[in-house]
PDB file of N, CA and C in Angstrom:
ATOM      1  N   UNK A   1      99.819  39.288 147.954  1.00  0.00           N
ATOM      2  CA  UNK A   1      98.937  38.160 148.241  1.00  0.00           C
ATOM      3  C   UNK A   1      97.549  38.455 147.697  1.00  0.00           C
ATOM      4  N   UNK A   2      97.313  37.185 146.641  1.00  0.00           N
ATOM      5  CA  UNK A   2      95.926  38.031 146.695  1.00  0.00           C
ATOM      6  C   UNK A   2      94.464  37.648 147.437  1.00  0.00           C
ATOM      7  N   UNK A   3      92.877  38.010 147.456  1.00  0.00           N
ATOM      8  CA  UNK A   3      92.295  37.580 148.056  1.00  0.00           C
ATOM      9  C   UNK A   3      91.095  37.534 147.311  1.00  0.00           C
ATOM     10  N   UNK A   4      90.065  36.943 147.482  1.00  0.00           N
ATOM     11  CA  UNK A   4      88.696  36.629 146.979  1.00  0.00           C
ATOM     12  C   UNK A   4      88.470  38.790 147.278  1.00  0.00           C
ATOM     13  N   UNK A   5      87.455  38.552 146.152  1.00  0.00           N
ATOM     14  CA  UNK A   5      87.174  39.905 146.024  1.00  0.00           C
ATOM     15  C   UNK A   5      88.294  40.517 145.285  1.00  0.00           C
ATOM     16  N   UNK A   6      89.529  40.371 144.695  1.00  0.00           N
ATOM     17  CA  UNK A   6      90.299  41.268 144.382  1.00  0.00           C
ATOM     18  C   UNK A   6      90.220  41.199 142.917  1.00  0.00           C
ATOM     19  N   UNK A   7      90.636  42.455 142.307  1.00  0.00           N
ATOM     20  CA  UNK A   7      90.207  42.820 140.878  1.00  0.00           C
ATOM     21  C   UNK A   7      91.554  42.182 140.221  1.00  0.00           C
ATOM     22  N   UNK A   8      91.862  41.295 139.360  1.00  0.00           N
ATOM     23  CA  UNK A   8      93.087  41.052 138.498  1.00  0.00           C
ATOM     24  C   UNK A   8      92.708  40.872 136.930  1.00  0.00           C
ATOM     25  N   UNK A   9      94.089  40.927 136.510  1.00  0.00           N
ATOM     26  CA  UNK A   9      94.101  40.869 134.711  1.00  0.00           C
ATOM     27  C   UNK A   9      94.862  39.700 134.481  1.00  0.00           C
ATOM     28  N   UNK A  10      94.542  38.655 133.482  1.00  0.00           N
ATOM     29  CA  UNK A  10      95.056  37.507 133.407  1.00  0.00           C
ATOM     30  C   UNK A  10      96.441  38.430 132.160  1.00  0.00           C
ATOM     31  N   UNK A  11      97.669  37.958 132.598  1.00  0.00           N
ATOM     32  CA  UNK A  11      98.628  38.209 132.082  1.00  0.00           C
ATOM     33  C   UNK A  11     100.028  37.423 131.568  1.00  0.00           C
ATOM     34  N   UNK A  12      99.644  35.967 131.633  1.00  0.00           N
ATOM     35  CA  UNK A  12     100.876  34.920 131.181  1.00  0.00           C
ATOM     36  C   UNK A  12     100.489  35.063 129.822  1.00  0.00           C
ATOM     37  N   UNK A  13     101.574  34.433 129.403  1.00  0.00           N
ATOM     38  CA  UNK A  13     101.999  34.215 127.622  1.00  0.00           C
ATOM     39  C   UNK A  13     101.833  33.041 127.336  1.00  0.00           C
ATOM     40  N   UNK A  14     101.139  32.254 128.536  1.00  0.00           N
ATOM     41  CA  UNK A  14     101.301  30.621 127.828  1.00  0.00           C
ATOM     42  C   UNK A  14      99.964  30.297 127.141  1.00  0.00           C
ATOM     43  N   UNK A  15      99.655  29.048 127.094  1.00  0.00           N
ATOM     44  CA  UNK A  15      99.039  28.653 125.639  1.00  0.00           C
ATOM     45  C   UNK A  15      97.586  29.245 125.868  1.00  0.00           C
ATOM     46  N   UNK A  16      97.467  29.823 126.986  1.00  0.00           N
ATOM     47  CA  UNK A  16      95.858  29.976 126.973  1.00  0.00           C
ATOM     48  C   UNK A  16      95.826  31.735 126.867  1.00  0.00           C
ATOM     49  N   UNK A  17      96.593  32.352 127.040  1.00  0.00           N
ATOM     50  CA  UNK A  17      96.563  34.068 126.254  1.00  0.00           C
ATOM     51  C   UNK A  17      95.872  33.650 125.037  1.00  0.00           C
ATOM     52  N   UNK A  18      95.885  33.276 124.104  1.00  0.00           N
ATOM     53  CA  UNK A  18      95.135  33.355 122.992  1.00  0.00           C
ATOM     54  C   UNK A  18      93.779  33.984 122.932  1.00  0.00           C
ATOM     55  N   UNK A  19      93.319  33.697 124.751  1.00  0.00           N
ATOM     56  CA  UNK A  19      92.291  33.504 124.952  1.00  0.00           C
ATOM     57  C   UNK A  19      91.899  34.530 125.865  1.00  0.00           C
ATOM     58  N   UNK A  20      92.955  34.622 127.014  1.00  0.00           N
ATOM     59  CA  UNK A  20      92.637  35.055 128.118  1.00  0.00           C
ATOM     60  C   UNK A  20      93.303  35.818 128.246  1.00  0.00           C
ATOM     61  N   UNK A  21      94.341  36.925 127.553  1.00  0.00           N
ATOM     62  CA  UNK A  21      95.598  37.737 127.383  1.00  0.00           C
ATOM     63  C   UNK A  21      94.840  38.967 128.147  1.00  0.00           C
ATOM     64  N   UNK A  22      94.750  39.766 128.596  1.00  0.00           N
ATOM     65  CA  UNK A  22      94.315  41.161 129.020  1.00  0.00           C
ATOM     66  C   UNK A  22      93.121  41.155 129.435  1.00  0.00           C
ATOM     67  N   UNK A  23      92.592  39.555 129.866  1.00  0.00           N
ATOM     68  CA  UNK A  23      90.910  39.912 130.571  1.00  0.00           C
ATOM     69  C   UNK A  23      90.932  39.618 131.879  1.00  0.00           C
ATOM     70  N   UNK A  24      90.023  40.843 132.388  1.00  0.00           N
ATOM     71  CA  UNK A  24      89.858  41.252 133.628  1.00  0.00           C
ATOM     72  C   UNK A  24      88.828  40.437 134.511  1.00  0.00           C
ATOM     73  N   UNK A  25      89.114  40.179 135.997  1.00  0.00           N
ATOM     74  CA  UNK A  25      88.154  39.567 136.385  1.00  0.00           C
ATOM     75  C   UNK A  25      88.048  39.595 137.891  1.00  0.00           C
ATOM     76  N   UNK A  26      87.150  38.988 138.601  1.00  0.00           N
ATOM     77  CA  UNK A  26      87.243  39.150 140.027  1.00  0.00           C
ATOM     78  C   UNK A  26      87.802  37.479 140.706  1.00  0.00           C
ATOM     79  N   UNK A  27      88.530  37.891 141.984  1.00  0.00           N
ATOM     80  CA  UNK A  27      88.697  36.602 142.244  1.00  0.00           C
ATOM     81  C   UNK A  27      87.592  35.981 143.275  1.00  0.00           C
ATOM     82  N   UNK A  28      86.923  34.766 143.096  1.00  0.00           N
ATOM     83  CA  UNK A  28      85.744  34.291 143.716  1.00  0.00           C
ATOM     84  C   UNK A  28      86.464  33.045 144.865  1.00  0.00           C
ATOM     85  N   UNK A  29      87.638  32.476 144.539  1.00  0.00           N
ATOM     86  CA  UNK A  29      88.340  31.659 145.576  1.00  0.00           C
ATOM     87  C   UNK A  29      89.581  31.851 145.209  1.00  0.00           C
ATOM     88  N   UNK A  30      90.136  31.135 146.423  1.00  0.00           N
ATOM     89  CA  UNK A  30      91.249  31.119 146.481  1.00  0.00           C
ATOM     90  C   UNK A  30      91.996  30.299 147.162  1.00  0.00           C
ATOM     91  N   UNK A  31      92.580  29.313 146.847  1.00  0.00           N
ATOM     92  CA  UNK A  31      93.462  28.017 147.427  1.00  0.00           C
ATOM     93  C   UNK A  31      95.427  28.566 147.506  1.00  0.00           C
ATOM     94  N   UNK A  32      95.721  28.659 148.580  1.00  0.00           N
ATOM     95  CA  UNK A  32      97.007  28.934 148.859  1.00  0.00           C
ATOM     96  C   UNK A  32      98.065  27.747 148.326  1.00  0.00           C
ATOM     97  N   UNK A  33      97.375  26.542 148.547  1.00  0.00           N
ATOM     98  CA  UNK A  33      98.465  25.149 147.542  1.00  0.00           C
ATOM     99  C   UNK A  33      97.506  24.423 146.976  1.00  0.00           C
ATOM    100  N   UNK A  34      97.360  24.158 146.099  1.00  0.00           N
ATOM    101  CA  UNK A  34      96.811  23.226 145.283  1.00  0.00           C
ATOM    102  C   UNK A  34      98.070  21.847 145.564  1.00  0.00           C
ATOM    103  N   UNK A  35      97.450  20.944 145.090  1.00  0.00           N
ATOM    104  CA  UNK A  35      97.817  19.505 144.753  1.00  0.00           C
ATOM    105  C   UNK A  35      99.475  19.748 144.462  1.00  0.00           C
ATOM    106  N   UNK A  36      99.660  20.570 143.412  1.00  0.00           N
ATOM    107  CA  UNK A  36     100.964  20.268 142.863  1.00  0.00           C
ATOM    108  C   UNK A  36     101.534  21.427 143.097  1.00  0.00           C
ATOM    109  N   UNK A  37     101.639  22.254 144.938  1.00  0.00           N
ATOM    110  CA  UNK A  37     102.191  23.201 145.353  1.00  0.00           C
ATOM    111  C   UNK A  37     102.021  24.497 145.539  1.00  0.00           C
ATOM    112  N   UNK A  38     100.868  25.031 144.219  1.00  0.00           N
ATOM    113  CA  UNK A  38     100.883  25.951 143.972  1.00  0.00           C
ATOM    114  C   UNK A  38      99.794  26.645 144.147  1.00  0.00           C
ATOM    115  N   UNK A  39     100.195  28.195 144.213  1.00  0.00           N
ATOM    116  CA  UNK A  39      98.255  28.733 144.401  1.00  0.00           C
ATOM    117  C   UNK A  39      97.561  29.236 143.625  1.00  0.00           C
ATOM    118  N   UNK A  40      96.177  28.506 143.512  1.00  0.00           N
ATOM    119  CA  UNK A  40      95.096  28.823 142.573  1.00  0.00           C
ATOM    120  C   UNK A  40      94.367  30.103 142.927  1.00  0.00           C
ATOM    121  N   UNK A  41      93.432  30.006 141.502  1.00  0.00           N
ATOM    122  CA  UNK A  41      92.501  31.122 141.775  1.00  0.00           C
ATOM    123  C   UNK A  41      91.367  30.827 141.104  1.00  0.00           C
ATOM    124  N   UNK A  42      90.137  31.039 141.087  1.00  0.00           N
ATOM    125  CA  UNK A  42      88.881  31.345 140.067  1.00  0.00           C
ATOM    126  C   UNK A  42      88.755  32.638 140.168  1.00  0.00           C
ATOM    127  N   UNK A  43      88.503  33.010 138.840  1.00  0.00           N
ATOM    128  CA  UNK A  43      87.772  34.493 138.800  1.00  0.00           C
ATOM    129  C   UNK A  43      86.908  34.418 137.780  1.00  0.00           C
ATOM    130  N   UNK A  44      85.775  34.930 138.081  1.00  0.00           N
ATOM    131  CA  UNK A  44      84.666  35.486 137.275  1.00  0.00           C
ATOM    132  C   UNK A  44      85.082  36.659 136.500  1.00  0.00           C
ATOM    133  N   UNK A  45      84.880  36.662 135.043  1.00  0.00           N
ATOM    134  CA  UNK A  45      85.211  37.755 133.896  1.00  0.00           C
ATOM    135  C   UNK A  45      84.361  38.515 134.160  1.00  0.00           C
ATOM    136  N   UNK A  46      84.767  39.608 134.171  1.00  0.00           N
ATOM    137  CA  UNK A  46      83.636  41.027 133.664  1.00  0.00           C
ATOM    138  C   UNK A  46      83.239  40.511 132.896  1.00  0.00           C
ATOM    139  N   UNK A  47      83.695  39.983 131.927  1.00  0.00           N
ATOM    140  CA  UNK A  47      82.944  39.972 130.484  1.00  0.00           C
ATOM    141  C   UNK A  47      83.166  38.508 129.799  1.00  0.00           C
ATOM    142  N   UNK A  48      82.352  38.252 129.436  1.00  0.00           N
ATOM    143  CA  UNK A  48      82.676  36.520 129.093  1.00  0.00           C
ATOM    144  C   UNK A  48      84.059  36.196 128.095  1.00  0.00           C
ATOM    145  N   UNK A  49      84.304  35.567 128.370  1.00  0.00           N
ATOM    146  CA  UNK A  49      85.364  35.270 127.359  1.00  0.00           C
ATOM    147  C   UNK A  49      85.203  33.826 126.297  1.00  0.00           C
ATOM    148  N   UNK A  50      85.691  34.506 125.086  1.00  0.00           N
ATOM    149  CA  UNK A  50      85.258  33.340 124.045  1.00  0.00           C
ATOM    150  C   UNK A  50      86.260  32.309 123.977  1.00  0.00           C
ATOM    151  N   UNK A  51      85.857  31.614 124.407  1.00  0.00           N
ATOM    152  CA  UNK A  51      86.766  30.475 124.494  1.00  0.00           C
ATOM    153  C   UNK A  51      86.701  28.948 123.699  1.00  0.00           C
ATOM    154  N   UNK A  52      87.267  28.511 122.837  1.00  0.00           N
ATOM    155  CA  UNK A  52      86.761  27.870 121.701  1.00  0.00           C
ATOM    156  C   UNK A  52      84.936  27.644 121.505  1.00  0.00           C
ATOM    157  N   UNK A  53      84.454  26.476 121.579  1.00  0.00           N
ATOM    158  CA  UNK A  53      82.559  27.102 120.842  1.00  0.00           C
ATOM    159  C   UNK A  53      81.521  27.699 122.158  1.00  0.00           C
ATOM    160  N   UNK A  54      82.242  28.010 123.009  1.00  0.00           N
ATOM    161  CA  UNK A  54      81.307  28.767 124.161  1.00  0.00           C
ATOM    162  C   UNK A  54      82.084  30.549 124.744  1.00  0.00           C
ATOM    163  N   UNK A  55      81.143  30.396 126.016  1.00  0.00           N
ATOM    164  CA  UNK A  55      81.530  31.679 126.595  1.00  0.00           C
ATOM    165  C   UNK A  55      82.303  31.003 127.717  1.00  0.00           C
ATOM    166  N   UNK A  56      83.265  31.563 128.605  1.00  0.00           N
ATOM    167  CA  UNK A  56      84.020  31.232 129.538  1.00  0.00           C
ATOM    168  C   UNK A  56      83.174  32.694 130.471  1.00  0.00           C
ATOM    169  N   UNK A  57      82.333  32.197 131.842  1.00  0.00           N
ATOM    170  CA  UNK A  57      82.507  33.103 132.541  1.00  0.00           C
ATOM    171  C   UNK A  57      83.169  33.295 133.648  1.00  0.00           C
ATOM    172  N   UNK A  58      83.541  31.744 134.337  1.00  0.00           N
ATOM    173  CA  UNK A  58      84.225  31.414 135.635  1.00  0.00           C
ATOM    174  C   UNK A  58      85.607  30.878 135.016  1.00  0.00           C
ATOM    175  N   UNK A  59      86.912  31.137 135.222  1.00  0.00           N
ATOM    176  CA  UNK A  59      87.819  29.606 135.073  1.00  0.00           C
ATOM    177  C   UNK A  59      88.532  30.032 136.508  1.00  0.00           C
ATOM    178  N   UNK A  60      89.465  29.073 136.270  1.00  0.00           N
ATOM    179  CA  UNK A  60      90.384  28.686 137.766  1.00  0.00           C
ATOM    180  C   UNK A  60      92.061  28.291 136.618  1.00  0.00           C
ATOM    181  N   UNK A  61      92.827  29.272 137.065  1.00  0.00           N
ATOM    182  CA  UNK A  61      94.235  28.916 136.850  1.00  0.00           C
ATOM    183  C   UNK A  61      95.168  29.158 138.124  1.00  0.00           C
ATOM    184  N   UNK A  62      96.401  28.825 137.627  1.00  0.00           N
ATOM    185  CA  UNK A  62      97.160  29.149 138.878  1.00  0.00           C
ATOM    186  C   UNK A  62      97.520  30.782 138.914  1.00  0.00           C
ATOM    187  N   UNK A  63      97.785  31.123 140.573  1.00  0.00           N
ATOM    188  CA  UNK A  63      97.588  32.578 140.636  1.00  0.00           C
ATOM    189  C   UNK A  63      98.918  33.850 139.879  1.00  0.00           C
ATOM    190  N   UNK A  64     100.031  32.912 139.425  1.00  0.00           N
ATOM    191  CA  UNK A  64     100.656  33.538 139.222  1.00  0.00           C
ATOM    192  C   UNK A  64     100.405  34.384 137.263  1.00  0.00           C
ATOM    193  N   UNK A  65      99.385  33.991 137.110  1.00  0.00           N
ATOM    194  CA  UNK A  65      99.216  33.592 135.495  1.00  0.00           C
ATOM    195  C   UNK A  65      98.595  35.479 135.827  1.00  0.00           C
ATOM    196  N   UNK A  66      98.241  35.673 136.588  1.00  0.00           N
ATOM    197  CA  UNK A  66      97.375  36.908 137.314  1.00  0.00           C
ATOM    198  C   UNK A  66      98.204  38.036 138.154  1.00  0.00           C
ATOM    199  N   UNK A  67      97.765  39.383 137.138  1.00  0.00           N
ATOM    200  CA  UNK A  67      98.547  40.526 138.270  1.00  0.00           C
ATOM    201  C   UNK A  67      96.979  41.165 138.772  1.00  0.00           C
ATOM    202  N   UNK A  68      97.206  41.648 139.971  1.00  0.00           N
ATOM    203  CA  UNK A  68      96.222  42.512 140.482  1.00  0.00           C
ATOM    204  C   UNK A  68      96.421  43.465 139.849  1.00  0.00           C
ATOM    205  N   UNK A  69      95.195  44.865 139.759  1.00  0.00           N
ATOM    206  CA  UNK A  69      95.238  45.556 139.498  1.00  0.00           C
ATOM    207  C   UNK A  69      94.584  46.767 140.542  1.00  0.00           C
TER     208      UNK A  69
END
């Protein structure tokens, strides 16, 4: 389970690894069901991530896209 404060590495293969494949981050919330069942997360990057013409420092995906570390 995870919790706000916990250290994870974004680790799915789907379309947004391009982007977000092996970056580390903290989790800042955490929703147990979202809308369509499932549980979210935001995490703040250690380190910004380039994400088409900006920096990504916050996003929010679903939690499974995420292993703790």
């Amino acid at each position: 389970l995870m919790k706000i404060g916990d250290v994870v590495m974004f680790t799915s293969k789907c379309s947004y690894s391009k982007w977000f494949f092996g970056r580390v981050g903290i989790i800042t919330s955490y929703r147990k069901e979202a809308s369509d069942g499932y549980p979210y997360c935001s995490v703040e990057w250690m380190h910004p991530v380039p994400y088409f013409h900006s920096l990504a420092t916050v996003s929010s995906f679903r939690a499974d896209k995420f292993e703790g570390l």
